[in-house]
PDB file of C-alpha atoms in Angstrom:
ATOM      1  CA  UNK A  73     139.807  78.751 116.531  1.00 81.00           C
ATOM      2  CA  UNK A  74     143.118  77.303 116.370  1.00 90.00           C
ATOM      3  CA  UNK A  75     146.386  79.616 116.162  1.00 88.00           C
ATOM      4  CA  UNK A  76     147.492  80.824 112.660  1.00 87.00           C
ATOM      5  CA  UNK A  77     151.255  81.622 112.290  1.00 83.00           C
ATOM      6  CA  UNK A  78     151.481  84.726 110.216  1.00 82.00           C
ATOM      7  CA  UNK A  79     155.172  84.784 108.996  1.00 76.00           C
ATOM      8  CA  UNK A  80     155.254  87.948 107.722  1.00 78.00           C
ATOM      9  CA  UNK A  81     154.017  89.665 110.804  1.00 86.00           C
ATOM     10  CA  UNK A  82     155.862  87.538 113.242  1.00 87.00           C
ATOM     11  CA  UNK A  83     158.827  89.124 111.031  1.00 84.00           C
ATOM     12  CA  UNK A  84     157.881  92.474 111.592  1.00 87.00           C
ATOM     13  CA  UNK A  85     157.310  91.823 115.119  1.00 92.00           C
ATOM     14  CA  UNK A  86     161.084  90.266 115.661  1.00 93.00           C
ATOM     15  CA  UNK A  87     162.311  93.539 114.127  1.00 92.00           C
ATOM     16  CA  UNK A  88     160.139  96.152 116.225  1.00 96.00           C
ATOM     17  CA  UNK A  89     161.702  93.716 119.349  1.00 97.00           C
ATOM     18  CA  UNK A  90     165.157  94.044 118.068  1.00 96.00           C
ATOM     19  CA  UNK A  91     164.887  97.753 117.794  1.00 97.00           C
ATOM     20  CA  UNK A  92     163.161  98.435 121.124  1.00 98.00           C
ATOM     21  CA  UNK A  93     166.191  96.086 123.061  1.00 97.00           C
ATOM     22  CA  UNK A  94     168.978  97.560 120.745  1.00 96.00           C
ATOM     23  CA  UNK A  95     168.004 100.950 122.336  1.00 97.00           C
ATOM     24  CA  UNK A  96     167.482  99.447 125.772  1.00 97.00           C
ATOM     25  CA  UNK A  97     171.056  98.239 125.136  1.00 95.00           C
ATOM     26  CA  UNK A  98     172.739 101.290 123.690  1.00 94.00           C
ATOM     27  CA  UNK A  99     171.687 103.145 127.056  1.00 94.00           C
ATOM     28  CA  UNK A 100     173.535 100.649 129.042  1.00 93.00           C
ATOM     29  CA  UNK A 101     176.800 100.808 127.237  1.00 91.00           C
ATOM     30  CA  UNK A 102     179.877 102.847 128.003  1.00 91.00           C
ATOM     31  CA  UNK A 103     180.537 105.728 126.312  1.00 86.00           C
ATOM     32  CA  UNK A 104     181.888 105.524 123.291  1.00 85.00           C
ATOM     33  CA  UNK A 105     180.658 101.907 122.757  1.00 87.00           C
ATOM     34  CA  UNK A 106     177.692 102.171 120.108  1.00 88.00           C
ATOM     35  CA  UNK A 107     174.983  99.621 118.774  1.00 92.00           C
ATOM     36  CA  UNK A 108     171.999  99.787 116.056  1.00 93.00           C
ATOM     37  CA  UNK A 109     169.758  97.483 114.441  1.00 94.00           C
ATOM     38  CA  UNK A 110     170.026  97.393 110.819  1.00 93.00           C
ATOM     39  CA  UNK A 111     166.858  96.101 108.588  1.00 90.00           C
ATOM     40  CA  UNK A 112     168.059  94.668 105.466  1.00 88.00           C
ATOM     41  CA  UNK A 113     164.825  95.573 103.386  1.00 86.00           C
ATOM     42  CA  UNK A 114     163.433  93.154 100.769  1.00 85.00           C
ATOM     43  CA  UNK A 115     165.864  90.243 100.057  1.00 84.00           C
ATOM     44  CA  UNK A 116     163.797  87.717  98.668  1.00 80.00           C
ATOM     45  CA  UNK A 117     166.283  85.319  97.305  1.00 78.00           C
ATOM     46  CA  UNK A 118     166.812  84.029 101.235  1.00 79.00           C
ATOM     47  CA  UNK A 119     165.523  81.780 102.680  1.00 78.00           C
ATOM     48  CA  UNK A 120     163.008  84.460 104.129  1.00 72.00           C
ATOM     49  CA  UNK A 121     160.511  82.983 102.357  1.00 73.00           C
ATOM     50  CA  UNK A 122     160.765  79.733 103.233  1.00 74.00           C
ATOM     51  CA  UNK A 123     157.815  78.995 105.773  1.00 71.00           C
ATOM     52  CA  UNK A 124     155.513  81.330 103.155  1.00 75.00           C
ATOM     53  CA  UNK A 125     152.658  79.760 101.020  1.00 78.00           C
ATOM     54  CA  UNK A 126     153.467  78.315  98.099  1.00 79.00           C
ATOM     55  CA  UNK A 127     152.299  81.498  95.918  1.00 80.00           C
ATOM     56  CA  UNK A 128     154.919  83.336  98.096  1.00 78.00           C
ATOM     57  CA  UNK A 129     157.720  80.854  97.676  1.00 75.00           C
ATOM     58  CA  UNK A 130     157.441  79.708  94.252  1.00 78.00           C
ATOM     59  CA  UNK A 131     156.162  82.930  92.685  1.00 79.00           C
ATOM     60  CA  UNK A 132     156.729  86.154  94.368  1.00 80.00           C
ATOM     61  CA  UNK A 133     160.006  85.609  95.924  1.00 79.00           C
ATOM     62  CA  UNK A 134     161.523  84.815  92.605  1.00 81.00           C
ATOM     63  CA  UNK A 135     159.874  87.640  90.551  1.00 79.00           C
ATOM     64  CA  UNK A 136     160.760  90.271  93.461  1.00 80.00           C
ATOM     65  CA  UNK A 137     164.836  89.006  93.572  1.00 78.00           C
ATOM     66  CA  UNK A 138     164.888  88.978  89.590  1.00 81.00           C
ATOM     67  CA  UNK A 139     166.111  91.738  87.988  1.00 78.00           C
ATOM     68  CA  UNK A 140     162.394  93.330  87.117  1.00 80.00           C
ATOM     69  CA  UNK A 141     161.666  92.965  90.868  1.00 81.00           C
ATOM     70  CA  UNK A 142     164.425  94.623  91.870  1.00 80.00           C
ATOM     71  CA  UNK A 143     163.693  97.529  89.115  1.00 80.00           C
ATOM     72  CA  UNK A 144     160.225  97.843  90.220  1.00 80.00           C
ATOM     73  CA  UNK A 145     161.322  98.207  93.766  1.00 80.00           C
ATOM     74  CA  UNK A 146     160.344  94.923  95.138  1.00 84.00           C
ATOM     75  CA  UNK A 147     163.419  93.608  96.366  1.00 85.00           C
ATOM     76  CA  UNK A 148     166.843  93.542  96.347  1.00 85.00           C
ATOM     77  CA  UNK A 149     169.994  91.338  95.956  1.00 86.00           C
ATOM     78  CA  UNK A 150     171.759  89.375  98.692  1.00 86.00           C
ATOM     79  CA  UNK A 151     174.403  91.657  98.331  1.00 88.00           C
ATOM     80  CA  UNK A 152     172.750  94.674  98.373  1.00 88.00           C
ATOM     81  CA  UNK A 153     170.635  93.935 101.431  1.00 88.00           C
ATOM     82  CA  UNK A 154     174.157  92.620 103.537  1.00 89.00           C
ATOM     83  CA  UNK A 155     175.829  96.025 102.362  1.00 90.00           C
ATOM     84  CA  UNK A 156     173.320  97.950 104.204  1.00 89.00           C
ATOM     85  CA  UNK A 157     174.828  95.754 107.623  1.00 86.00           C
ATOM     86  CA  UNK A 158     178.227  96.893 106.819  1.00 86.00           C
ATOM     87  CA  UNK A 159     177.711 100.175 106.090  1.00 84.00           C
ATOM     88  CA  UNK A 160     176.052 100.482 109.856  1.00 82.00           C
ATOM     89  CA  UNK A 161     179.796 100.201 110.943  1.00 78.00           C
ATOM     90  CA  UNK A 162     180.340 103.885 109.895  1.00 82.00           C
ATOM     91  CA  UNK A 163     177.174 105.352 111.317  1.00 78.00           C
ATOM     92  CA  UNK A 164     178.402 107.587 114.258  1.00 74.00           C
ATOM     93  CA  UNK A 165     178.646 106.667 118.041  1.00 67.00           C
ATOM     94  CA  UNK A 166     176.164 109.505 118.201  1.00 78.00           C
ATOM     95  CA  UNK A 167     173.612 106.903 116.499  1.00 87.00           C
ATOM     96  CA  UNK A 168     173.759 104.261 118.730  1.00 91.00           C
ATOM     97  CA  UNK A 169     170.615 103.048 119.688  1.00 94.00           C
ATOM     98  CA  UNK A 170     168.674 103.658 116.408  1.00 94.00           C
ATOM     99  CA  UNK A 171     167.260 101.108 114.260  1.00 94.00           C
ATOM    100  CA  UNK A 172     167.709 101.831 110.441  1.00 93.00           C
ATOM    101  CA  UNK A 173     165.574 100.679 107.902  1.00 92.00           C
ATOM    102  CA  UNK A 174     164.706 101.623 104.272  1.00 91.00           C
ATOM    103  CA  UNK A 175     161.547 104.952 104.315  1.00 91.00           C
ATOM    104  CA  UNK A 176     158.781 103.721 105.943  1.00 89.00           C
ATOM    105  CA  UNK A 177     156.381 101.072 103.959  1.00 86.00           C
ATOM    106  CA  UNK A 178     158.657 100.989 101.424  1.00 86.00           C
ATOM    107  CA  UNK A 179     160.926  97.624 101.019  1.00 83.00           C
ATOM    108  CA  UNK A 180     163.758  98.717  99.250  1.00 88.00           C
ATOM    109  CA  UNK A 181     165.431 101.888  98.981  1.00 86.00           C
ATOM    110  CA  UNK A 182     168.199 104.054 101.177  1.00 87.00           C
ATOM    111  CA  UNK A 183     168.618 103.310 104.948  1.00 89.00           C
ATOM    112  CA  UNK A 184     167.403 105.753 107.271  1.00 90.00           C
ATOM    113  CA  UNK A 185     166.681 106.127 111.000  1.00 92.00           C
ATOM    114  CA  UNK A 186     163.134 105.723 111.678  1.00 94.00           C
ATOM    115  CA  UNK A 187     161.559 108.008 114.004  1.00 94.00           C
ATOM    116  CA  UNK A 188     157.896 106.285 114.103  1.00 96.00           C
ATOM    117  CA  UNK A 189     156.481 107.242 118.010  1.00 96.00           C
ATOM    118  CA  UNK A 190     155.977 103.208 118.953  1.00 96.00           C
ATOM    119  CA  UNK A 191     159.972 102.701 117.889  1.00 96.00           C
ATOM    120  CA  UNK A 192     161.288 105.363 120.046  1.00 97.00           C
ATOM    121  CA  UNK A 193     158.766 104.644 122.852  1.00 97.00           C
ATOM    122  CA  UNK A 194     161.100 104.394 126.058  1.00 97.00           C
ATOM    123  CA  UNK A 195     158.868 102.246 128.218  1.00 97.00           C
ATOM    124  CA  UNK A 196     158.221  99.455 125.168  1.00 97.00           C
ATOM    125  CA  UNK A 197     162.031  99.737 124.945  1.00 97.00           C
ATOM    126  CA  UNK A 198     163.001  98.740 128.152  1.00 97.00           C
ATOM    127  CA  UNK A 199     160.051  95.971 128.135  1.00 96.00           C
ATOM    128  CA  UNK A 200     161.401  94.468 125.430  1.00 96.00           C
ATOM    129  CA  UNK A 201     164.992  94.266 127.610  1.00 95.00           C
ATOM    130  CA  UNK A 202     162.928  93.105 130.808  1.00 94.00           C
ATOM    131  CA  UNK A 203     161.467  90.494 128.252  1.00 94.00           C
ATOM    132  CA  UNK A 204     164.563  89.158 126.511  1.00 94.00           C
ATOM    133  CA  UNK A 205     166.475  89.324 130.408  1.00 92.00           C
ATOM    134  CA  UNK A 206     163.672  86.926 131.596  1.00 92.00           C
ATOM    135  CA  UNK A 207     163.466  84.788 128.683  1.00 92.00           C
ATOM    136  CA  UNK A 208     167.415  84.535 128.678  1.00 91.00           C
ATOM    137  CA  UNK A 209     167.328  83.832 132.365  1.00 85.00           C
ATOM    138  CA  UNK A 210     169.818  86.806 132.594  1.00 81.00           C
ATOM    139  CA  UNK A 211     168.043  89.202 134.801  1.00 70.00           C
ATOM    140  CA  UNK A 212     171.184  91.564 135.000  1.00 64.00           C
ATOM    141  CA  UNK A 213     172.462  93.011 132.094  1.00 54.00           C
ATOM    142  CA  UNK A 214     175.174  91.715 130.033  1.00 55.00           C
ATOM    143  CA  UNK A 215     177.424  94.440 130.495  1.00 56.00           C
ATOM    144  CA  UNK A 216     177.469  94.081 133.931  1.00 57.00           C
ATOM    145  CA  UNK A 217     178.677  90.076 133.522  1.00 52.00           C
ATOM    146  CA  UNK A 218     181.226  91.340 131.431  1.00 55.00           C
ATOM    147  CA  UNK A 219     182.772  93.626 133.565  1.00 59.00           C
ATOM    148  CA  UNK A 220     182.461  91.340 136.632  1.00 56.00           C
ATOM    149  CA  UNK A 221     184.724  89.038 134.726  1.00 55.00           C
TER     150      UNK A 221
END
C-alpha cells in the first residue's frame, strides 16, 4: 500500500525529535549557557492546520481558536501559545535541557516539564543528535565550530 502522510503524528514526532536533540544539546553547552524546547499547545488559528483534511481545516480549526474552543479547552490564541516561548526565557539555567509542554494529553493549559520515560531516555536523546549531525552533514557539534572560530 502506498505511504499515507499523517500530519498530526508527523507533528508529534518533530516535537519528541526536538526534545530528545534539545537535551543532547544542553549537555554539550558551557555552563551557564541553557536551552529547552517549548511546545506551544493548541493554536489552531496557524497555519498548523493547513495540510489537514478539509473537516480539520474548515471546521475544527476554527471552532477550537474561537472563543468557545478556547473555553472548552481546545485551543488557544496566537498570543497565548507565543507567550508560553517567551516565558521559557525565565525558566532557570538549572532547566536546560527540558522540553515543556502543557500536562500530558491535554492541549491547552499551564506549561510544565514533562517527565514521560521515552522523553528523558538518554540513548534516544543522543540518536536524535547523531541523526540531525548526519542529516546536517555536521558530524561535530556546533559548539565545537563555534569555538574553533
Amino acid at each position: 500500500a502506498p505511504y499515507v502522510y499523517k500530519p498530526m503524528a508527523h507533528y508529534a514526532m518533530a516535537k519528541l525529535l526536538l526534545a530528545w536533540w534539545v537535551a543532547a544539546l544542553s549537555r554539550r553547552l558551557p555552563e551557564g549557557m541553557a536551552v529547552v524546547a517549548v511546545s506551544p499547545g493548541s493554536v489552531p488559528l496557524t497555519s498548523v492546520s493547513r495540510n489537514q483534511g478539509w473537516l480539520m481545516r474548515r471546521v475544527m480549526a476554527p471552532v477550537m481558536g474561537s472563543w468557545l474552543g478556547q473555553r472548552l479547552g481546545m485551543g488557544m490564541t496566537v498570543a497565548v501559545g507565543a507567550s508560553r516561548y517567551l516565558d521559557a526565557y525565565s525558566y532557570q539555567v538549572g532547566q536546560t535541557g527540558q522540553f515543556f509542554a502543557s500536562k500530558p494529553g491535554r492541549a491547552v493549559g499551564p506549561v510544565e516539564r514533562q517527565v514521560q520515560p521515552h522523553v528523558l531516555d538518554e540513548a534516544l536523546q543522543e540518536a536524535a543528535w547523531r541523526l540531525v549531525a548526519r542529516l546536517t552533514h555536521t558530524e561535530r557539534p556546533a559548539l565545537e565550530v563555534v569555538e574553533a572560530q
